[in-house]
Coordinates of C-alpha atoms in Angstrom, one line a residue:
M1 CA 71.7 89.1 102.8
Y2 CA 74.2 91.3 103.3
K3 CA 73.9 93.9 100.8
L4 CA 71.0 94.8 102.7
I5 CA 72.4 95.1 105.4
S6 CA 75.3 97.2 103.7
D7 CA 72.0 99.2 101.9
D8 CA 70.3 99.8 105.6
C9 CA 73.1 100.3 106.8
C10 CA 74.1 103.5 105.2
R11 CA 70.9 105.6 105.7
R12 CA 71.9 104.4 108.9
R13 CA 74.3 106.6 109.9
T14 CA 74.4 106.1 114.0
C15 CA 74.5 102.3 113.6
V16 CA 78.1 103.2 112.1
T17 CA 79.9 102.9 115.0
D18 CA 82.7 101.2 116.9
S19 CA 82.0 97.4 118.4
K20 CA 83.8 98.3 121.4
E21 CA 82.3 99.0 125.4
G22 CA 81.4 102.4 125.6
E23 CA 82.2 104.5 129.4
T24 CA 79.1 102.7 130.6
G25 CA 80.8 98.8 129.7
K26 CA 77.9 97.8 127.6
P27 CA 78.5 97.3 123.9
Q28 CA 78.2 100.9 121.3
G29 CA 77.1 100.0 117.8
F30 CA 78.3 97.4 115.0
D31 CA 80.6 98.5 112.4
T32 CA 79.8 98.0 109.3
T33 CA 82.1 100.5 107.7
N34 CA 83.7 97.6 105.7
L35 CA 80.9 94.4 103.5
D36 CA 83.6 94.2 101.3
P37 CA 85.2 91.1 101.6
Y38 CA 81.7 89.9 102.1
M39 CA 80.9 91.1 97.5
M40 CA 81.5 88.0 96.0
K41 CA 84.3 89.7 93.3
D42 CA 83.5 86.8 90.6
P43 CA 81.2 85.0 90.3
E44 CA 81.7 82.7 87.5
A45 CA 84.7 81.5 88.6
M46 CA 82.1 81.2 92.1
A47 CA 80.2 78.8 90.5
V48 CA 82.7 77.0 87.9
N49 CA 84.4 76.2 91.3
F50 CA 80.9 75.2 93.5
A51 CA 80.7 72.5 90.6
R52 CA 83.7 71.4 91.3
A53 CA 82.8 71.4 94.8
L54 CA 79.7 69.5 93.7
E55 CA 82.3 67.1 91.7
N56 CA 84.2 66.3 94.8
L57 CA 81.0 64.8 96.8
G58 CA 79.6 63.1 94.1
K59 CA 83.2 60.9 95.2
A60 CA 82.8 61.1 98.2
A61 CA 79.1 59.3 97.9
S62 CA 80.1 57.0 95.3
A63 CA 83.4 56.3 98.1
W64 CA 79.9 56.2 101.0
L65 CA 77.9 54.1 98.6
A66 CA 79.6 50.9 97.2
P67 CA 81.0 48.8 100.3
R68 CA 77.5 49.0 101.4
E69 CA 76.4 48.2 98.1
R70 CA 79.2 45.0 97.7
G71 CA 77.8 44.0 101.2
D72 CA 81.1 44.8 103.1
V73 CA 79.9 47.7 105.0
N74 CA 76.6 46.8 107.8
D75 CA 75.6 50.4 108.7
K76 CA 74.2 50.1 112.3
I77 CA 73.5 54.1 111.7
A78 CA 69.9 54.0 112.7
E79 CA 70.9 52.1 116.5
P80 CA 72.0 55.1 118.0
M81 CA 69.7 57.6 116.0
T82 CA 66.4 55.5 117.7
D83 CA 67.8 54.9 120.5
M84 CA 68.9 58.7 120.6
V85 CA 64.9 60.0 119.8
K86 CA 63.4 57.8 122.3
T87 CA 65.5 59.4 125.0
L88 CA 64.6 62.6 123.5
S89 CA 60.8 61.9 123.1
K90 CA 60.4 61.5 126.4
I91 CA 61.8 65.1 127.6
T92 CA 59.6 66.6 125.0
E93 CA 56.7 64.1 126.9
Y94 CA 57.0 65.9 129.8
W95 CA 57.3 69.5 128.6
M96 CA 54.5 68.8 126.4
S97 CA 51.6 66.2 128.6
D98 CA 51.2 69.9 130.8
P99 CA 50.2 72.4 128.7
R100 CA 51.3 75.1 131.1
R101 CA 54.8 73.7 131.6
T102 CA 54.2 73.8 127.6
F103 CA 53.4 77.6 127.5
E104 CA 56.4 77.7 130.3
A105 CA 59.5 76.2 128.0
Q106 CA 58.5 78.3 125.1
T107 CA 58.0 81.6 127.3
Q108 CA 61.2 81.2 128.5
L109 CA 63.0 80.8 124.9
M110 CA 60.8 82.9 123.4
S111 CA 61.3 85.5 126.3
S112 CA 65.1 85.3 125.7
Y113 CA 64.8 86.3 121.6
F114 CA 63.1 88.9 122.1
G115 CA 65.9 90.4 124.7
V116 CA 68.3 89.0 121.9
W117 CA 66.4 91.2 119.4
M118 CA 66.2 94.4 121.7
R119 CA 69.9 94.3 121.6
S120 CA 70.4 94.2 118.1
M121 CA 68.0 97.2 117.4
Q122 CA 69.8 99.5 120.4
R123 CA 73.8 98.4 118.7
M124 CA 71.7 99.4 115.1
Q125 CA 70.5 102.8 116.5
G126 CA 74.4 103.1 118.0
E127 CA 72.5 102.7 121.6
A128 CA 74.2 100.9 124.4
A129 CA 73.4 97.5 125.0
E130 CA 72.7 95.7 127.8
P131 CA 75.5 93.1 128.2
E132 CA 75.2 89.5 127.3
P133 CA 77.2 86.6 130.0
D134 CA 81.0 87.0 129.5
R135 CA 81.2 83.5 127.3
K136 CA 84.9 82.3 126.7
D137 CA 84.4 79.4 123.5
K138 CA 86.7 80.0 120.8
R139 CA 84.7 78.9 118.1
F140 CA 83.5 82.2 117.7
S141 CA 86.2 84.7 117.7
D142 CA 86.6 86.1 114.3
Q143 CA 86.2 89.7 115.9
D144 CA 82.4 89.2 113.1
W145 CA 81.1 87.0 115.8
E146 CA 80.8 90.4 118.2
K147 CA 80.8 93.8 114.9
N148 CA 78.0 92.4 112.8
P149 CA 74.9 92.2 112.9
F150 CA 73.9 90.1 111.5
F151 CA 76.3 87.1 112.8
D152 CA 76.0 88.7 115.9
F153 CA 72.0 88.2 116.1
L154 CA 73.0 84.7 114.9
R155 CA 75.3 84.3 117.9
Q156 CA 73.4 84.9 120.4
V157 CA 70.7 82.6 119.5
Y158 CA 72.3 80.1 119.4
F159 CA 74.0 80.0 122.7
I160 CA 70.0 81.0 123.8
T161 CA 68.6 78.4 122.2
A162 CA 71.3 75.3 123.6
D163 CA 71.2 76.6 126.5
W164 CA 67.6 76.9 127.1
A165 CA 67.9 72.7 125.6
E166 CA 70.3 71.9 128.4
K167 CA 67.8 73.5 131.0
M168 CA 65.3 71.7 129.3
V169 CA 66.9 68.2 129.7
T170 CA 68.0 69.3 133.6
Q171 CA 64.1 70.8 134.9
T172 CA 62.2 67.5 133.2
E173 CA 61.1 65.8 136.5
G174 CA 60.4 61.9 136.9
L175 CA 63.0 60.7 134.9
D176 CA 65.7 58.2 135.6
E177 CA 69.7 59.0 136.1
H178 CA 71.1 56.9 133.4
T179 CA 68.0 58.7 130.8
K180 CA 68.5 62.0 132.1
H181 CA 72.4 62.1 131.5
K182 CA 71.7 60.0 127.8
A183 CA 69.2 63.1 127.0
G184 CA 72.2 66.0 127.9
F185 CA 74.8 64.2 126.3
Y186 CA 72.7 63.9 122.6
V187 CA 71.8 67.4 123.6
K188 CA 75.0 68.7 123.9
Q189 CA 75.5 66.6 120.2
I190 CA 73.1 68.0 118.7
T191 CA 73.7 71.5 119.4
A192 CA 77.1 71.2 119.1
A193 CA 76.9 69.7 114.9
L194 CA 74.0 72.9 114.8
S195 CA 76.5 75.4 115.8
P196 CA 76.4 78.4 113.6
T197 CA 80.4 77.9 113.0
N198 CA 79.8 74.5 111.5
F199 CA 78.5 76.3 107.8
V200 CA 79.4 78.1 105.0
A201 CA 77.1 80.7 105.4
T202 CA 76.3 81.1 108.8
N203 CA 80.5 82.0 109.9
P204 CA 82.2 84.7 109.0
Q205 CA 85.6 83.7 108.2
L206 CA 84.3 80.8 106.6
Y207 CA 82.6 83.3 104.1
R208 CA 84.5 85.5 103.7
E209 CA 87.4 82.6 102.9
T210 CA 84.4 81.5 100.7
I211 CA 84.2 84.4 98.6
A212 CA 88.0 85.3 98.8
S213 CA 88.9 82.7 96.6
S214 CA 85.8 82.1 94.8
G215 CA 85.2 78.6 96.4
E216 CA 88.5 76.8 95.8
N217 CA 88.2 76.3 99.9
L218 CA 85.1 73.7 98.6
V219 CA 87.0 71.5 96.4
R220 CA 89.7 71.0 98.3
G221 CA 87.2 70.2 101.2
M222 CA 84.8 68.1 99.3
K223 CA 87.9 66.0 97.4
M224 CA 89.4 65.9 101.0
L225 CA 86.0 64.3 102.1
A226 CA 85.9 62.2 99.4
E227 CA 89.6 61.1 100.3
D228 CA 89.0 60.3 103.8
I229 CA 86.0 58.2 103.6
V230 CA 88.0 55.9 100.7
A231 CA 90.8 55.8 103.9
G232 CA 87.6 54.3 106.9
H233 CA 86.5 52.2 103.5
G234 CA 83.1 53.7 103.8
D235 CA 83.0 55.3 107.0
L236 CA 84.9 59.2 107.7
K237 CA 87.9 58.6 108.8
L238 CA 88.3 62.5 110.5
R239 CA 91.8 63.4 110.1
H240 CA 93.5 65.7 113.1
T241 CA 96.6 65.6 111.8
D242 CA 99.1 64.7 108.6
M243 CA 99.6 60.8 109.2
T244 CA 102.3 61.1 106.7
K245 CA 104.7 63.5 108.9
F246 CA 105.9 60.4 111.5
A247 CA 105.9 57.1 112.0
V248 CA 105.7 55.1 114.5
G249 CA 109.9 54.2 115.2
R250 CA 111.1 56.2 112.8
D251 CA 109.7 59.8 114.6
M252 CA 108.0 58.1 118.2
A253 CA 108.8 55.1 119.8
L254 CA 112.5 55.8 119.4
T255 CA 113.9 54.9 123.4
P256 CA 116.2 51.7 123.0
G257 CA 115.4 47.8 123.8
K258 CA 114.3 44.5 123.0
V259 CA 111.0 42.1 122.3
I260 CA 112.3 39.4 124.7
A261 CA 109.1 37.6 124.5
Q262 CA 105.7 37.2 122.9
N263 CA 102.6 35.1 122.7
D264 CA 99.4 35.8 121.1
I265 CA 98.0 39.0 123.2
C266 CA 101.0 40.9 123.5
Q267 CA 104.7 40.9 123.2
I268 CA 107.1 42.4 126.4
I269 CA 110.0 44.5 125.7
Q270 CA 112.2 45.0 127.8
Y271 CA 114.3 49.3 127.4
E272 CA 118.2 49.7 127.5
A273 CA 120.0 51.1 130.8
T274 CA 121.5 54.0 130.0
T275 CA 123.0 54.4 134.0
E276 CA 125.4 52.7 136.0
T277 CA 122.9 51.2 138.8
V278 CA 118.6 50.3 138.3
L279 CA 116.8 50.4 140.7
K280 CA 116.7 46.4 142.2
R281 CA 113.6 46.4 141.7
P282 CA 111.9 46.3 138.2
L283 CA 109.1 48.4 137.0
L284 CA 106.9 46.4 134.3
I285 CA 103.9 48.7 132.7
C286 CA 101.0 47.2 131.6
P287 CA 99.0 50.8 129.3
P288 CA 95.8 50.1 127.6
W289 CA 94.7 48.1 125.0
I290 CA 91.9 50.7 123.7
N291 CA 95.3 52.4 122.4
K292 CA 98.9 51.3 121.8
F293 CA 101.7 51.7 124.4
Y294 CA 103.9 54.6 122.8
I295 CA 102.1 57.4 123.9
L296 CA 104.5 57.1 126.9
D297 CA 107.5 57.1 125.0
L298 CA 105.8 59.4 121.8
N299 CA 109.5 61.4 121.3
P300 CA 112.7 61.7 123.6
Q301 CA 111.7 65.1 124.9
K302 CA 108.1 63.8 125.5
S303 CA 108.9 59.7 126.5
F304 CA 108.4 58.6 130.4
I305 CA 109.1 55.3 129.6
K306 CA 112.8 57.8 128.1
W307 CA 113.2 59.3 132.1
C308 CA 112.3 56.4 133.9
V309 CA 114.9 54.9 131.8
D310 CA 117.6 57.8 133.0
H311 CA 116.8 56.9 136.8
G312 CA 117.2 53.8 137.3
H313 CA 114.9 51.2 136.1
T314 CA 114.2 48.8 134.7
V315 CA 112.2 49.0 132.5
F316 CA 109.6 46.9 130.7
V317 CA 106.3 47.3 129.2
I318 CA 103.8 44.9 128.0
S319 CA 102.5 45.4 123.7
W320 CA 99.4 44.5 123.4
V321 CA 98.9 42.7 120.3
N322 CA 96.0 45.0 117.6
P323 CA 93.9 42.2 118.0
D324 CA 91.4 40.3 114.7
S325 CA 89.1 38.3 115.0
R326 CA 91.8 35.0 116.0
H327 CA 91.4 36.9 118.7
A328 CA 87.1 37.1 119.9
Q329 CA 87.8 34.4 123.1
K330 CA 90.2 36.5 124.5
D331 CA 88.9 37.5 127.6
W332 CA 89.3 40.1 130.4
T333 CA 91.6 35.9 132.1
A334 CA 93.9 35.9 129.1
Y335 CA 94.5 39.5 129.5
A336 CA 95.6 38.5 132.9
R337 CA 96.7 35.4 132.7
E338 CA 98.9 36.0 129.2
G339 CA 99.3 40.0 130.5
V340 CA 99.9 40.8 133.0
D341 CA 101.5 37.3 134.4
F342 CA 103.5 37.1 131.4
A343 CA 105.2 39.5 131.6
L344 CA 106.0 38.9 136.0
E345 CA 107.5 35.4 134.6
T346 CA 109.5 37.4 131.3
I347 CA 110.8 39.8 133.9
E348 CA 111.8 36.8 136.5
K349 CA 113.0 34.8 133.5
A350 CA 115.3 38.2 132.6
T351 CA 116.2 40.0 136.2
G352 CA 116.2 36.6 138.2
E353 CA 113.4 39.9 140.0
T354 CA 110.5 38.6 141.2
D355 CA 109.1 42.0 143.1
V356 CA 108.3 43.9 140.7
N357 CA 106.6 47.0 140.7
A358 CA 104.1 47.9 138.4
I359 CA 102.6 50.5 137.0
G360 CA 98.3 50.6 134.8
Y361 CA 97.2 53.2 132.0
C362 CA 93.5 53.5 132.2
V363 CA 92.3 50.0 131.5
G364 CA 95.4 48.6 131.7
G365 CA 95.4 49.7 135.1
T366 CA 92.1 48.7 135.5
L367 CA 93.3 45.2 135.0
L368 CA 96.1 46.3 136.9
A369 CA 93.7 45.9 139.6
A370 CA 91.9 43.7 138.8
T371 CA 95.4 41.0 138.3
L372 CA 96.2 42.2 142.3
A373 CA 92.7 40.7 143.3
L374 CA 93.8 37.5 141.8
H375 CA 97.1 38.3 142.6
A376 CA 96.0 37.8 146.2
K377 CA 93.6 35.1 146.0
E378 CA 96.5 33.2 145.2
K379 CA 98.9 34.8 147.3
N380 CA 101.1 35.9 144.2
K381 CA 103.0 38.3 146.1
R382 CA 105.3 39.5 142.5
I383 CA 103.5 43.2 142.4
R384 CA 105.6 44.5 145.2
S385 CA 103.5 48.4 144.6
A386 CA 101.3 49.8 141.7
T387 CA 101.3 52.6 140.2
L388 CA 97.1 54.1 138.9
F389 CA 97.4 56.3 135.7
T390 CA 93.5 58.2 135.9
T391 CA 92.2 54.8 136.0
Q392 CA 88.4 54.2 137.4
V393 CA 88.5 51.2 139.7
D394 CA 84.6 52.4 140.0
F395 CA 82.7 53.2 138.0
T396 CA 79.4 54.7 140.4
H397 CA 81.4 59.0 138.7
A398 CA 82.6 57.9 135.3
G399 CA 81.8 60.0 133.1
D400 CA 79.6 60.2 129.1
L401 CA 80.9 57.5 128.7
K402 CA 78.1 55.9 130.6
V403 CA 76.1 56.9 128.0
F404 CA 77.0 54.3 126.0
V405 CA 76.5 50.9 127.8
D406 CA 73.0 50.0 128.8
E407 CA 71.6 47.0 128.4
E408 CA 69.8 47.8 125.3
Q409 CA 72.9 48.4 123.6
L410 CA 75.7 46.6 125.0
Q411 CA 73.2 42.8 123.4
A412 CA 73.5 44.7 120.4
L413 CA 76.8 45.3 120.5
E414 CA 77.5 42.0 121.7
A415 CA 75.9 41.2 118.2
H416 CA 77.7 43.1 116.3
M417 CA 80.8 42.1 118.0
Q418 CA 79.8 38.4 118.2
A419 CA 79.8 38.1 113.9
V420 CA 83.1 40.1 113.4
G421 CA 85.1 38.6 116.5
Y422 CA 86.1 42.9 117.8
L423 CA 84.9 46.1 117.9
D424 CA 86.4 47.6 115.0
G425 CA 89.1 50.7 117.0
S426 CA 87.3 54.0 114.3
K427 CA 83.7 53.5 116.8
M428 CA 86.4 53.7 120.1
A429 CA 87.4 56.6 118.5
T430 CA 84.4 58.4 118.4
A431 CA 82.7 57.5 121.5
F432 CA 85.9 58.9 122.7
N433 CA 85.9 62.2 120.1
M434 CA 81.8 62.5 121.3
L435 CA 82.9 63.3 125.1
R436 CA 84.3 66.9 123.1
A437 CA 82.6 67.1 119.5
S438 CA 83.3 71.0 120.2
E439 CA 86.4 70.5 120.5
L440 CA 87.6 66.3 118.9
I441 CA 85.1 66.2 115.8
W442 CA 83.7 69.8 114.3
P443 CA 86.4 71.9 114.6
Y444 CA 88.6 69.3 112.4
F445 CA 85.4 69.3 110.5
V446 CA 85.6 73.2 109.0
N447 CA 88.8 72.4 109.0
N448 CA 89.4 70.2 107.2
Y449 CA 86.5 70.0 104.2
L450 CA 85.0 73.6 104.2
K451 CA 88.5 75.6 105.0
G452 CA 89.9 72.9 102.8
E453 CA 93.5 73.0 104.7
M454 CA 94.9 69.9 105.7
P455 CA 95.6 69.1 109.3
M456 CA 99.0 70.1 110.9
P457 CA 101.6 67.9 112.3
F458 CA 101.2 66.8 116.0
D459 CA 102.1 64.0 116.9
L460 CA 99.9 63.3 119.8
L461 CA 97.1 63.5 117.5
F462 CA 98.7 60.4 114.9
W463 CA 99.0 58.1 117.9
N464 CA 95.0 59.3 119.1
A465 CA 94.5 58.4 115.3
D466 CA 96.8 55.1 116.1
S467 CA 93.8 52.8 116.8
T468 CA 92.7 49.4 117.9
R469 CA 90.4 46.9 117.3
M470 CA 89.2 45.6 120.7
A471 CA 88.9 41.4 121.2
A472 CA 84.9 40.3 121.4
A473 CA 84.7 39.2 124.8
N474 CA 87.7 40.6 126.5
H475 CA 85.4 44.4 124.9
A476 CA 81.7 42.7 126.4
F477 CA 83.5 41.3 129.9
Y478 CA 84.8 44.9 130.6
L479 CA 81.6 47.3 130.0
R480 CA 79.5 45.0 130.7
N481 CA 81.3 43.7 134.2
C482 CA 83.1 47.7 134.9
Y483 CA 80.2 50.5 133.5
L484 CA 77.7 48.6 133.6
R485 CA 77.4 45.9 136.4
N486 CA 80.3 48.7 138.3
A487 CA 81.3 44.1 139.5
L488 CA 85.0 45.0 141.3
T489 CA 83.4 48.1 143.6
A490 CA 80.8 45.5 143.9
D491 CA 83.0 42.3 145.6
E492 CA 80.7 40.9 142.0
M493 CA 84.2 40.8 139.8
V494 CA 85.2 36.7 138.7
L495 CA 88.3 36.2 137.2
D496 CA 89.7 32.4 136.5
G497 CA 87.0 30.9 138.4
K498 CA 87.2 33.5 141.5
T499 CA 85.3 36.4 142.6
L500 CA 87.9 39.8 143.4
S501 CA 87.5 42.0 145.7
L502 CA 90.2 45.0 146.2
K503 CA 91.0 45.0 149.9
D504 CA 91.8 42.0 149.4
V505 CA 95.0 44.6 147.8
K506 CA 96.8 45.5 150.8
I507 CA 100.0 47.0 148.6
P508 CA 101.2 50.2 148.5
I509 CA 99.6 52.7 145.3
Y510 CA 99.6 55.9 143.8
N511 CA 96.9 56.4 142.3
L512 CA 97.5 59.1 139.5
A513 CA 93.9 61.6 138.4
T514 CA 94.2 64.6 135.7
R515 CA 91.8 67.3 136.7
E516 CA 90.3 68.0 133.9
D517 CA 89.6 64.7 132.6
H518 CA 86.6 63.3 130.6
I519 CA 87.5 60.1 130.1
A520 CA 88.1 58.9 134.3
P521 CA 86.5 61.9 136.0
A522 CA 89.0 62.5 138.9
K523 CA 86.1 62.5 140.8
S524 CA 85.8 58.8 140.0
V525 CA 89.2 57.9 141.0
F526 CA 89.5 59.5 144.5
L527 CA 86.3 57.6 144.2
G528 CA 88.2 54.2 143.9
S529 CA 91.4 54.6 146.7
Q530 CA 88.6 53.3 148.2
F531 CA 88.2 50.6 147.9
F532 CA 91.0 49.2 148.2
G533 CA 92.7 47.7 151.2
G534 CA 96.0 49.7 151.3
K535 CA 97.0 52.3 151.8
V536 CA 96.9 54.9 149.5
D537 CA 98.4 57.8 148.2
F538 CA 96.9 60.1 146.1
V539 CA 98.1 62.6 143.5
L540 CA 95.6 64.6 141.5
A541 CA 98.1 66.1 138.5
G542 CA 96.8 68.9 136.2
S543 CA 95.1 69.0 133.3
G544 CA 93.6 66.1 131.3
H545 CA 93.8 62.6 130.4
I546 CA 97.3 62.7 128.0
A547 CA 98.7 65.9 129.4
G548 CA 98.7 65.4 132.8
V549 CA 100.0 62.2 132.8
V550 CA 102.8 63.4 130.2
N551 CA 104.1 65.6 131.2
P552 CA 107.8 66.2 131.3
P553 CA 109.4 68.0 134.8
D554 CA 111.1 69.9 132.5
K555 CA 109.4 71.9 130.3
K556 CA 107.6 72.8 133.8
K557 CA 104.0 73.1 133.5
Y558 CA 100.8 72.2 135.3
Q559 CA 100.9 71.7 138.2
Y560 CA 100.1 68.4 141.1
W561 CA 98.1 68.4 144.3
T562 CA 99.1 66.5 147.5
G563 CA 97.5 65.5 150.6
G564 CA 96.1 63.4 153.1
P565 CA 93.9 60.1 152.9
A566 CA 90.8 59.8 149.6
K567 CA 88.7 60.0 152.3
G568 CA 85.2 61.2 152.0
D569 CA 84.3 64.4 149.2
Y570 CA 86.9 63.8 146.5
D571 CA 85.9 68.8 146.3
V572 CA 86.4 69.0 150.3
W573 CA 90.2 67.3 149.8
L574 CA 91.5 70.3 146.8
T575 CA 90.4 72.7 149.4
K576 CA 93.1 70.8 151.7
A577 CA 95.2 69.6 149.3
E578 CA 99.0 71.3 148.5
E579 CA 99.7 72.3 145.3
A580 CA 103.5 71.5 143.7
P581 CA 104.3 73.2 140.7
G582 CA 105.7 71.5 137.8
S583 CA 105.7 67.2 136.7
W584 CA 104.5 64.8 139.6
W585 CA 106.9 62.6 138.0
P586 CA 109.8 63.3 140.2
H587 CA 107.6 62.9 143.4
W588 CA 106.1 59.1 141.7
H589 CA 110.3 58.3 141.1
A590 CA 110.7 59.6 145.4
W591 CA 107.2 57.3 146.8
I592 CA 109.1 54.6 144.1
E593 CA 112.6 55.2 145.6
A594 CA 110.9 55.1 149.4
K595 CA 109.4 51.5 149.5
D596 CA 112.7 49.7 148.0
G597 CA 115.7 52.1 147.2
K598 CA 118.4 48.6 146.5
R599 CA 120.2 49.6 143.8
V600 CA 121.9 46.6 141.0
P601 CA 124.5 46.8 138.6
A602 CA 122.9 47.6 135.3
R603 CA 121.2 45.0 133.2
K604 CA 121.3 43.6 129.4
P605 CA 117.6 43.3 128.0
G606 CA 116.9 39.6 128.2
G607 CA 119.5 38.9 130.8
A608 CA 121.3 35.3 130.1
S609 CA 118.4 33.5 129.2
L610 CA 115.8 35.4 127.2
N611 CA 117.5 36.4 123.2
A612 CA 115.7 39.5 121.4
I613 CA 113.3 38.7 119.4
E614 CA 113.8 42.4 117.6
E615 CA 114.3 45.8 118.2
A616 CA 111.6 48.3 119.8
P617 CA 108.7 49.3 119.3
G618 CA 108.4 46.0 118.0
S619 CA 106.2 44.4 115.3
Y620 CA 103.4 44.3 117.2
V621 CA 102.4 47.7 117.3
M622 CA 103.1 49.0 113.7
E623 CA 99.5 46.6 113.2
R624 CA 97.7 49.5 111.9
A625 CA 93.7 48.5 111.9

């Protein structure tokens, strides 16, 4: 293929030009003067390495098949595939049922292809071509995606086809919103998977590296593929970082503290004071159980927990158990009573204080909000202020995660969880990664298995890979009551026999959203602010679900926005909001002190009533999924 291109370009001297924009701003001809990196140097070595790569691929296939043959893995691959085919068939039916629509769809696509062909021919002749739409896609950063005629053509055809497929979904009429949402999501997954960047023969960088190493990259890559399937016990456990470079308690979760209480579902950690006086009100952090709490204590430089301790907070953290079949019946009531309430009782024993400031992160914030509504029914006023990090209480605009939740999919998931007592952490990790497949799946697939390179050590990605299981009753309650029924803001959620209403929650709330959040979209968090019965200070931070929250002030990164009440339209609120540079942490701390700035002498973990069980970060967080 490349020899043909080279020979043709030698005959057409006009095409041997620099691929830069001319005076008119239009792309000029291709640069095909250097095709040597694409020419095979050692066919014998390439053949040997291809054989070795195939051998390693065979080991990967065996690692995938063996647990299925033993009955250790009960595959559910067909279920999501069936749903995808059924959903996309409705799009196909709409466009194929009317010949005029069929012709219109075909014409849109073919005319775009013809435009690519004409631009390519113009550039092959050394002529200026009409500029393409400006696309900033990191996958296509290699210069040969534009300079080499073959790869430039592939790139343009891919973009046009992907755009066309998405338009077919958006322009389909007569579908309910959920089905159209699912169809759009599935199309994005397919186009992300079929990108020419994901294949050796159609990715210039991969092709050059394969030629340069005579296929040694594929030998290493297939070896890593086999290792990752073994590590996943028959499923692919895609590695995002070098997991050997970090250990919890050695490299992360280092803030000194003690585990001072524990039960079946959590440990309570109290951190050691670093100031002579502390705020009278202790601070309780309720993290999500879908991930582990040490995202707030990654290392001393990034630790929100350490920062709070250093600013005079007596910090308590709930460290959730990594559940197994013994916890199958632990539902939201159990997590509220044996988690949040157990922590409040522990705080009172350790400090003598009944008034507490509380923080909830992500689903931990949703649980905290529901528990506050339960407390309001019971006249329990222990929590005096609440801070919610990227927390949804209303799920109207919950984003792409809603794709996975409808009655049919939920029933299948519940049946699976009832059989084993929990949902394996890898399932949720895969769902989260699919939200940004072009960033969190395919670049790592290419880097690991086609380039054969070990991913770089990165503490955040280590934490992300340290997934947790979800207790069956807990996870089913969450999906059904939040994503499917949106019960909390409809005043229909029931905990411990009591029907909850967020309007009963009158305490002050600091509600933090992040602007680029794909898990708890800012629009969703904003809308949720309007359901509480008291004053809500809505704050928007720059960046996403993690980086927007874990943003130490000394890094001087990103920004945050504050404004009036979270009423009306989110976009309108944002246009009127005041932007401030850097981290929101000091703003939040000032908010807390304004509620109650009284200080008392520093406290020791456990106080006089509770003995330390073990050193922080405790043993529950060490349990791997």
